Amino acid sequence: MAQQWRWSKREVCASLFFFVVFVGIGPLWSAETDWQKIEHEAGDLLSRYLQVDTTNPPGNEIAAARFWQEVLAKEGIESQVFESQPGRGVIYARLKGSGEKKALILLHHLDVVPAAKADWEVDPFAGVIKDGYVYGRGAIDCKGIAVAQFLALAALKRAGVSLKRDIILLGTADEEAGGQHGAGWFIEQHAEFIADAEFLLTEGGGIRVHDDGRRSYDVDIAEKAPCWIQLEASGPAGHGSRPLPETAVTRLVRALERIVRYETAIKVTPAVQAYFAALAAGETPERAARFRSLEKSLANPAFRKEFLANPSFNALVRNTISPTVLEGSNKTNVIPSHARAQLDCRLLPGEDPKKFVTLLEQVANDPNVKFSVLMNFSPIASEADTQLFRAIRAVAERHDPQAPVVPAVLGGFTDSHYFRGKGIVSYGFSGLPIAEEDWRRVHGVNERLALASLREGIQILSDLLLELNK
Ligand SMILES: [Zn+2]
């Protein structure tokens, strides 16, 4: 059973007092706010949400959309559930403001990537809470973020804050597979629901807690673009007992071998240079100097080796290629007539996908191996000189005066591009402080979110919403 937490009258009064004292922009939380209770409510909600299995494929996000509809209804917030395809759900809710300012969207996705239960310490869909963490597939990506967004919004509603702008809570299906049946579908079919939005916040960036404890507020203003490619080879079929010199499988393996050995060029884009220049503030003088002129520094073999050994850094300075899917025969003794592989390639902003595919065809050097593009879009960057960015900076200065606020480029991609395409300034900033060690578990095993991170994230996000109410 969920324990429902409500503020007492005294708590609401105390909060409103603070609210008035800070001319409507100060911290929403009073000294008397019971953080244990908030943590408990957040942990309980996340635990229950993680038990709604939305592994994509098939997704079944409609169950998550209905879960949120019920949670929102208990909070007195009306919502709408959309079904893009049977079983694929989108949840949409709007907290009304005066309309003085344009709307803000809090966006999360309802689906999660698969989890191999046998590799986990706990059941990935049981919502286990232990040692101060909530464990489960999606704890960080993106169910914990959804819980923080909801409770930040609920905090404003519970405190009776009068909003100057509408706040839209939007949960989408299918993000992990590209979003065509979620955000992409919603933007295509129901663009009028977000037509008045100016800003959007979603996953991607957040408060990065580095291994040495230092923090940075990473705000993703741009993303690399996916270019998912399929390679298909063909050749004579036959019996495995009579090997043939050239088959679909041998051709494909050779082409892949050439591609895997190929090293893409290093390019430092202006946005990436700005990101490392901002990160330099917290580095040793020697490393800071390297970061400030990254392109030149990468000519130094020792620094280059050390820098590229960090997979996240490596992904920011080049187009990347990850072979992921392999398909040949499903019988050991059958030589198949077709073999397929898929590559997850990610391109830097400004790259031409067509040119990249042509380059890979040349590298593979076998006209029998056919290339086709499965998914691709052109990335658009959001500008960093906005009220939303300044609001994040103001909140960071209050919570973490030492932490740099960094406009960043995300190595992966989120649903942001659909909204950037509609002219909405979209940032990847979850508001949750997350340790590097926990980041590394996302899409891996034993994904977890610290209850303390959840609590602080709710505080930071609600402060951010108030700051935007200025
Ligand atoms: Zn995600």
PDB file of C-alpha atoms in Angstrom, residues 178-319:
ATOM      1  CA  GLY A 178      13.891   6.139 -31.163  1.00  0.00           C
ATOM      2  CA  GLY A 179      10.514   7.474 -30.049  1.00  0.00           C
ATOM      3  CA  GLN A 180       8.542   7.012 -33.282  1.00  0.00           C
ATOM      4  CA  HIS A 181       5.632   5.487 -31.335  1.00  0.00           C
ATOM      5  CA  GLY A 182       5.941   7.978 -28.492  1.00  0.00           C
ATOM      6  CA  ALA A 183       7.205  11.571 -28.696  1.00  0.00           C
ATOM      7  CA  GLY A 184       7.462  11.400 -32.501  1.00  0.00           C
ATOM      8  CA  TRP A 185       3.866  10.225 -32.803  1.00  0.00           C
ATOM      9  CA  PHE A 186       2.594  12.755 -30.246  1.00  0.00           C
ATOM     10  CA  ILE A 187       4.288  15.687 -32.008  1.00  0.00           C
ATOM     11  CA  GLU A 188       2.859  14.542 -35.326  1.00  0.00           C
ATOM     12  CA  GLN A 189      -0.702  13.856 -34.124  1.00  0.00           C
ATOM     13  CA  HIS A 190      -1.203  16.237 -31.200  1.00  0.00           C
ATOM     14  CA  ALA A 191       1.207  19.145 -31.654  1.00  0.00           C
ATOM     15  CA  GLU A 192      -1.562  21.529 -30.489  1.00  0.00           C
ATOM     16  CA  PHE A 193      -1.158  20.222 -26.912  1.00  0.00           C
ATOM     17  CA  ILE A 194       2.313  21.717 -26.660  1.00  0.00           C
ATOM     18  CA  ALA A 195       1.969  24.608 -29.105  1.00  0.00           C
ATOM     19  CA  ASP A 196       2.249  27.204 -26.304  1.00  0.00           C
ATOM     20  CA  ALA A 197       5.422  25.723 -24.787  1.00  0.00           C
ATOM     21  CA  GLU A 198       8.591  27.768 -24.615  1.00  0.00           C
ATOM     22  CA  PHE A 199      10.866  25.488 -22.590  1.00  0.00           C
ATOM     23  CA  LEU A 200      11.384  21.783 -21.958  1.00  0.00           C
ATOM     24  CA  LEU A 201      13.415  19.854 -19.398  1.00  0.00           C
ATOM     25  CA  THR A 202      14.209  16.163 -19.705  1.00  0.00           C
ATOM     26  CA  GLU A 203      16.834  13.477 -19.076  1.00  0.00           C
ATOM     27  CA  GLY A 204      20.405  13.467 -20.362  1.00  0.00           C
ATOM     28  CA  GLY A 205      22.246  16.013 -18.244  1.00  0.00           C
ATOM     29  CA  GLY A 206      21.863  16.664 -14.553  1.00  0.00           C
ATOM     30  CA  ILE A 207      24.100  17.136 -11.572  1.00  0.00           C
ATOM     31  CA  ARG A 208      27.139  14.958 -12.173  1.00  0.00           C
ATOM     32  CA  VAL A 209      28.848  13.905  -8.945  1.00  0.00           C
ATOM     33  CA  HIS A 210      32.392  12.999  -9.973  1.00  0.00           C
ATOM     34  CA  ASP A 211      34.354  10.191  -8.298  1.00  0.00           C
ATOM     35  CA  ASP A 212      36.258  12.727  -6.182  1.00  0.00           C
ATOM     36  CA  GLY A 213      32.988  14.265  -4.948  1.00  0.00           C
ATOM     37  CA  ARG A 214      33.128  17.422  -7.078  1.00  0.00           C
ATOM     38  CA  ARG A 215      29.867  18.371  -8.770  1.00  0.00           C
ATOM     39  CA  SER A 216      29.011  19.935 -12.096  1.00  0.00           C
ATOM     40  CA  TYR A 217      25.622  20.971 -13.430  1.00  0.00           C
ATOM     41  CA  ASP A 218      25.629  19.570 -16.959  1.00  0.00           C
ATOM     42  CA  VAL A 219      22.900  21.064 -19.117  1.00  0.00           C
ATOM     43  CA  ASP A 220      22.637  19.320 -22.480  1.00  0.00           C
ATOM     44  CA  ILE A 221      21.920  21.899 -25.151  1.00  0.00           C
ATOM     45  CA  ALA A 222      22.760  19.596 -28.084  1.00  0.00           C
ATOM     46  CA  GLU A 223      23.016  15.877 -28.841  1.00  0.00           C
ATOM     47  CA  LYS A 224      24.846  13.632 -31.229  1.00  0.00           C
ATOM     48  CA  ALA A 225      22.626  12.190 -33.953  1.00  0.00           C
ATOM     49  CA  PRO A 226      22.020   8.473 -34.356  1.00  0.00           C
ATOM     50  CA  CYS A 227      22.733   6.939 -37.738  1.00  0.00           C
ATOM     51  CA  TRP A 228      21.699   3.294 -37.413  1.00  0.00           C
ATOM     52  CA  ILE A 229      22.950   1.241 -40.313  1.00  0.00           C
ATOM     53  CA  GLN A 230      22.204  -2.288 -41.505  1.00  0.00           C
ATOM     54  CA  LEU A 231      24.693  -4.371 -43.488  1.00  0.00           C
ATOM     55  CA  GLU A 232      23.385  -7.295 -45.454  1.00  0.00           C
ATOM     56  CA  ALA A 233      25.536  -9.868 -47.229  1.00  0.00           C
ATOM     57  CA  SER A 234      24.337 -12.660 -49.470  1.00  0.00           C
ATOM     58  CA  GLY A 235      25.885 -15.820 -50.889  1.00  0.00           C
ATOM     59  CA  PRO A 236      25.179 -19.471 -51.682  1.00  0.00           C
ATOM     60  CA  ALA A 237      23.301 -21.485 -49.065  1.00  0.00           C
ATOM     61  CA  GLY A 238      24.541 -24.958 -48.181  1.00  0.00           C
ATOM     62  CA  HIS A 239      25.279 -27.638 -45.628  1.00  0.00           C
ATOM     63  CA  GLY A 240      27.730 -26.800 -42.865  1.00  0.00           C
ATOM     64  CA  SER A 241      29.563 -30.070 -43.472  1.00  0.00           C
ATOM     65  CA  ARG A 242      30.712 -28.815 -46.911  1.00  0.00           C
ATOM     66  CA  PRO A 243      32.293 -25.370 -46.370  1.00  0.00           C
ATOM     67  CA  LEU A 244      32.204 -22.902 -49.258  1.00  0.00           C
ATOM     68  CA  PRO A 245      34.987 -20.377 -49.906  1.00  0.00           C
ATOM     69  CA  GLU A 246      32.650 -17.335 -49.943  1.00  0.00           C
ATOM     70  CA  THR A 247      29.385 -17.183 -48.017  1.00  0.00           C
ATOM     71  CA  ALA A 248      27.137 -14.445 -46.706  1.00  0.00           C
ATOM     72  CA  VAL A 249      28.639 -14.981 -43.243  1.00  0.00           C
ATOM     73  CA  THR A 250      32.315 -14.867 -44.276  1.00  0.00           C
ATOM     74  CA  ARG A 251      31.743 -11.739 -46.359  1.00  0.00           C
ATOM     75  CA  LEU A 252      29.901 -10.011 -43.550  1.00  0.00           C
ATOM     76  CA  VAL A 253      32.533 -10.922 -40.967  1.00  0.00           C
ATOM     77  CA  ARG A 254      35.316  -9.541 -43.180  1.00  0.00           C
ATOM     78  CA  ALA A 255      33.425  -6.300 -43.832  1.00  0.00           C
ATOM     79  CA  LEU A 256      32.774  -5.863 -40.110  1.00  0.00           C
ATOM     80  CA  GLU A 257      36.404  -6.564 -39.291  1.00  0.00           C
ATOM     81  CA  ARG A 258      37.495  -3.685 -41.577  1.00  0.00           C
ATOM     82  CA  ILE A 259      34.893  -1.343 -40.072  1.00  0.00           C
ATOM     83  CA  VAL A 260      35.806  -2.189 -36.473  1.00  0.00           C
ATOM     84  CA  ARG A 261      39.495  -1.512 -37.189  1.00  0.00           C
ATOM     85  CA  TYR A 262      38.712   1.838 -38.826  1.00  0.00           C
ATOM     86  CA  GLU A 263      39.378   4.893 -36.670  1.00  0.00           C
ATOM     87  CA  THR A 264      37.104   7.868 -37.279  1.00  0.00           C
ATOM     88  CA  ALA A 265      38.672  11.333 -37.357  1.00  0.00           C
ATOM     89  CA  ILE A 266      38.936  13.471 -34.225  1.00  0.00           C
ATOM     90  CA  LYS A 267      36.948  16.743 -34.457  1.00  0.00           C
ATOM     91  CA  VAL A 268      36.475  19.275 -31.679  1.00  0.00           C
ATOM     92  CA  THR A 269      33.252  21.186 -32.392  1.00  0.00           C
ATOM     93  CA  PRO A 270      32.753  24.664 -30.849  1.00  0.00           C
ATOM     94  CA  ALA A 271      30.061  23.339 -28.435  1.00  0.00           C
ATOM     95  CA  VAL A 272      32.361  20.555 -27.230  1.00  0.00           C
ATOM     96  CA  GLN A 273      35.251  22.986 -26.810  1.00  0.00           C
ATOM     97  CA  ALA A 274      32.972  25.238 -24.714  1.00  0.00           C
ATOM     98  CA  TYR A 275      31.987  22.225 -22.589  1.00  0.00           C
ATOM     99  CA  PHE A 276      35.591  21.289 -21.802  1.00  0.00           C
ATOM    100  CA  ALA A 277      36.545  24.926 -21.204  1.00  0.00           C
ATOM    101  CA  ALA A 278      33.810  25.051 -18.537  1.00  0.00           C
ATOM    102  CA  LEU A 279      34.935  21.726 -17.027  1.00  0.00           C
ATOM    103  CA  ALA A 280      38.507  23.075 -16.783  1.00  0.00           C
ATOM    104  CA  ALA A 281      37.518  25.145 -13.743  1.00  0.00           C
ATOM    105  CA  GLY A 282      37.565  22.081 -11.510  1.00  0.00           C
ATOM    106  CA  GLU A 283      40.727  20.482 -12.947  1.00  0.00           C
ATOM    107  CA  THR A 284      44.412  20.555 -12.037  1.00  0.00           C
ATOM    108  CA  PRO A 285      46.244  23.475 -13.719  1.00  0.00           C
ATOM    109  CA  GLU A 286      47.931  21.147 -16.226  1.00  0.00           C
ATOM    110  CA  ARG A 287      44.719  19.344 -17.213  1.00  0.00           C
ATOM    111  CA  ALA A 288      42.776  22.625 -17.219  1.00  0.00           C
ATOM    112  CA  ALA A 289      45.218  24.070 -19.766  1.00  0.00           C
ATOM    113  CA  ARG A 290      44.766  20.959 -21.931  1.00  0.00           C
ATOM    114  CA  PHE A 291      40.961  21.239 -21.743  1.00  0.00           C
ATOM    115  CA  ARG A 292      41.020  24.928 -22.672  1.00  0.00           C
ATOM    116  CA  SER A 293      42.634  24.207 -26.030  1.00  0.00           C
ATOM    117  CA  LEU A 294      41.425  20.695 -26.621  1.00  0.00           C
ATOM    118  CA  GLU A 295      42.088  20.381 -30.333  1.00  0.00           C
ATOM    119  CA  LYS A 296      45.747  21.350 -29.926  1.00  0.00           C
ATOM    120  CA  SER A 297      46.100  19.178 -26.814  1.00  0.00           C
ATOM    121  CA  LEU A 298      44.794  16.113 -28.649  1.00  0.00           C
ATOM    122  CA  ALA A 299      47.814  16.312 -30.956  1.00  0.00           C
ATOM    123  CA  ASN A 300      49.882  15.216 -27.939  1.00  0.00           C
ATOM    124  CA  PRO A 301      49.967  11.377 -28.125  1.00  0.00           C
ATOM    125  CA  ALA A 302      50.084  10.796 -24.339  1.00  0.00           C
ATOM    126  CA  PHE A 303      47.191  13.159 -23.595  1.00  0.00           C
ATOM    127  CA  ARG A 304      45.234  11.872 -26.577  1.00  0.00           C
ATOM    128  CA  LYS A 305      45.541   8.276 -25.338  1.00  0.00           C
ATOM    129  CA  GLU A 306      44.447   9.182 -21.811  1.00  0.00           C
ATOM    130  CA  PHE A 307      41.570  11.371 -23.046  1.00  0.00           C
ATOM    131  CA  LEU A 308      40.180   8.851 -25.539  1.00  0.00           C
ATOM    132  CA  ALA A 309      40.335   6.063 -22.946  1.00  0.00           C
ATOM    133  CA  ASN A 310      37.322   7.764 -21.316  1.00  0.00           C
ATOM    134  CA  PRO A 311      34.394   6.452 -23.437  1.00  0.00           C
ATOM    135  CA  SER A 312      32.261   9.542 -22.759  1.00  0.00           C
ATOM    136  CA  PHE A 313      35.050  11.944 -23.812  1.00  0.00           C
ATOM    137  CA  ASN A 314      35.898   9.791 -26.828  1.00  0.00           C
ATOM    138  CA  ALA A 315      32.267   9.953 -28.012  1.00  0.00           C
ATOM    139  CA  LEU A 316      32.270  13.768 -27.878  1.00  0.00           C
ATOM    140  CA  VAL A 317      35.138  14.285 -30.302  1.00  0.00           C
ATOM    141  CA  ARG A 318      34.358  11.858 -33.121  1.00  0.00           C
ATOM    142  CA  ASN A 319      31.687   9.954 -35.009  1.00  0.00           C
TER     143      ASN A 319
END
